[in-house]
Short mmCIF file of C-alpha atoms in Angstrom, two decimals:
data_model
loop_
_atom_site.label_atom_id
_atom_site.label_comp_id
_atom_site.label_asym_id
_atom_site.label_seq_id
_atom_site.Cartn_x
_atom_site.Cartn_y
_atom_site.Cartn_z
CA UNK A 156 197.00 129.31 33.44
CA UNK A 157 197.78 131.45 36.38
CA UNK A 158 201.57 132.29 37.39
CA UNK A 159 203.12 132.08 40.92
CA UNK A 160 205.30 134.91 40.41
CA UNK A 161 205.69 137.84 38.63
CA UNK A 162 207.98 137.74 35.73
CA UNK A 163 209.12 135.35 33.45
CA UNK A 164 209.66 132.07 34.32
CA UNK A 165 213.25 130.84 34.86
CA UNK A 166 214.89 128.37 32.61
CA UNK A 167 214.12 125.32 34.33
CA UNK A 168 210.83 125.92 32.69
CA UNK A 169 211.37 126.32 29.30
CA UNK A 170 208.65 126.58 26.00
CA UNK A 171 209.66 123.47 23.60
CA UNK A 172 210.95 120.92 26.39
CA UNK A 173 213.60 118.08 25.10
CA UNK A 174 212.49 114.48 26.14
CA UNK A 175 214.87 113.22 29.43
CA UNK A 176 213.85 111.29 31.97
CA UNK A 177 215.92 113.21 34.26
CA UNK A 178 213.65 116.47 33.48
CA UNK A 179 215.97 118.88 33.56
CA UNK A 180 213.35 121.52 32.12
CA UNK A 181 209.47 121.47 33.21
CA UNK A 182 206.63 122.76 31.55
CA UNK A 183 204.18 125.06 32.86
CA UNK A 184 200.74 123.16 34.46
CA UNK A 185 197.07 124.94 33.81
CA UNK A 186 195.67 125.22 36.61
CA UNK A 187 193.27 121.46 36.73
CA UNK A 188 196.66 119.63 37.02
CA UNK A 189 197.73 121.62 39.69
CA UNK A 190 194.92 120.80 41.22
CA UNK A 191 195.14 116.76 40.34
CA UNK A 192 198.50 117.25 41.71
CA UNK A 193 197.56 118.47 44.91
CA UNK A 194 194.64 116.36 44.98
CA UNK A 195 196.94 113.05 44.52
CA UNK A 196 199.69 114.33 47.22
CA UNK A 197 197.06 115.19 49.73
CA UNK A 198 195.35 111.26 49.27
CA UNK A 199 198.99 109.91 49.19
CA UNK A 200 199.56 111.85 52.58
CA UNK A 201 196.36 110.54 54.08
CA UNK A 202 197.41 107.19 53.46
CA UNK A 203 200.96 107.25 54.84
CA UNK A 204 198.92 108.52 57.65
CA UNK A 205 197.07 105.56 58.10
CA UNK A 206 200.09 103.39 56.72
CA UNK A 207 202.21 104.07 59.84
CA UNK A 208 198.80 104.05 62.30
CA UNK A 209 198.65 100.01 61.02
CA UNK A 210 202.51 99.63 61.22
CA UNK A 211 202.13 101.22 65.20
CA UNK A 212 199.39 99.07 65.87
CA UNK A 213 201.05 95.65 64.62
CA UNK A 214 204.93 96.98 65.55
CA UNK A 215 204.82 99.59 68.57
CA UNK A 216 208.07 100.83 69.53
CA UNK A 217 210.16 98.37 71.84
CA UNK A 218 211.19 99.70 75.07
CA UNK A 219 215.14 100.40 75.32
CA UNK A 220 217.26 97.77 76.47
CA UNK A 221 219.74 98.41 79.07
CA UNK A 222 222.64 96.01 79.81
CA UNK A 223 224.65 95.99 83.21
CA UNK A 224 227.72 95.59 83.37
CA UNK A 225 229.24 92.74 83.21
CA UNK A 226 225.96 91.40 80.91
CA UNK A 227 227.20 89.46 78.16
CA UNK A 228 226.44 91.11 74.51
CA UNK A 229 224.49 88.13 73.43
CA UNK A 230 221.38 89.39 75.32
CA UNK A 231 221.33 91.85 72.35
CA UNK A 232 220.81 88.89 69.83
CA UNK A 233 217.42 88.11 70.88
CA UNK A 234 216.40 91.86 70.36
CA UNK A 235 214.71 92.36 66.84
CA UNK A 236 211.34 93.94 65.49
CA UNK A 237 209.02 91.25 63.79
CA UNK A 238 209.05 90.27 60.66
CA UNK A 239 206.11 92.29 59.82
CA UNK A 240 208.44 95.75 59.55
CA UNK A 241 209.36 94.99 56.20
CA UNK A 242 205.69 94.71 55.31
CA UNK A 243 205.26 97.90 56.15
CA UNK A 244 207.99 99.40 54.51
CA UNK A 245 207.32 97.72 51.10
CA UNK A 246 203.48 98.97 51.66
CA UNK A 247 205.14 102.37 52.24
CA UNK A 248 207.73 101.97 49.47
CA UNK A 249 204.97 101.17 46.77
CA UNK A 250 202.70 104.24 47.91
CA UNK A 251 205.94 106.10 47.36
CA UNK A 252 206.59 104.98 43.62
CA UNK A 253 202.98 105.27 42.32
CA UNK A 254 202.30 108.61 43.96
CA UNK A 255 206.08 109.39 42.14
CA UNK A 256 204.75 107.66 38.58
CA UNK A 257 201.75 108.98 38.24
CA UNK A 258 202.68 112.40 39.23
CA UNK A 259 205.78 112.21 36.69
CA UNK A 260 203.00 110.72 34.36
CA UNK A 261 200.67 113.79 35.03
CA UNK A 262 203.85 116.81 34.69
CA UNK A 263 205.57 114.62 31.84
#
């Protein structure tokens, strides 16, 4: 297992590691799950990539609107993105969580 830095590392990353889900201490990687890690980052990147290409392509961003004066607020109402915005962000919210579980599965 190769080291980053020179020394010891700090506490954070300790030898015998108590159980928390909050991981307050981490233990060292060797060197193929760094690698997986990177590996399943990278993929999750290329996909938010192509995540927000669909969401442009089905959403693209609405001009400003300007009101005159004397323009009553209502005009505003009308004003929304589609529906299909919070598709998007729950596609993007579950790429979030299993790149986040599996990783925590991987360090654990």
């Amino acid at each position: 297992m190769a080291h980053l830095y020179n020394g010891a590392p700090n506490g954070r990353q300790a030898g015998e590691i108590q159980p928390s889900r909050f991981r307050p201490q981490y233990r060292a990687l060797s060197d193929e799950e760094k690698a997986l890690h990177d590996a399943i980052k990278g993929k999750a990147s290329e996909l938010e990539d192509l995540f927000e290409r669909a969401r442009a392509l089905r959403t693209p961003v609405l001009e400003p609107i300007t009101i005159q004066p004397g323009e009553p607020i209502e005009m505003l109402m009308g004003a929304t993105l589609s529906f299909d915005t919070d598709y998007f962000a729950e596609g993007m919210k579950a790429l979030e969580l299993s790149v986040m579980w599996t990783v925590k599965g991987l360090t654990a």
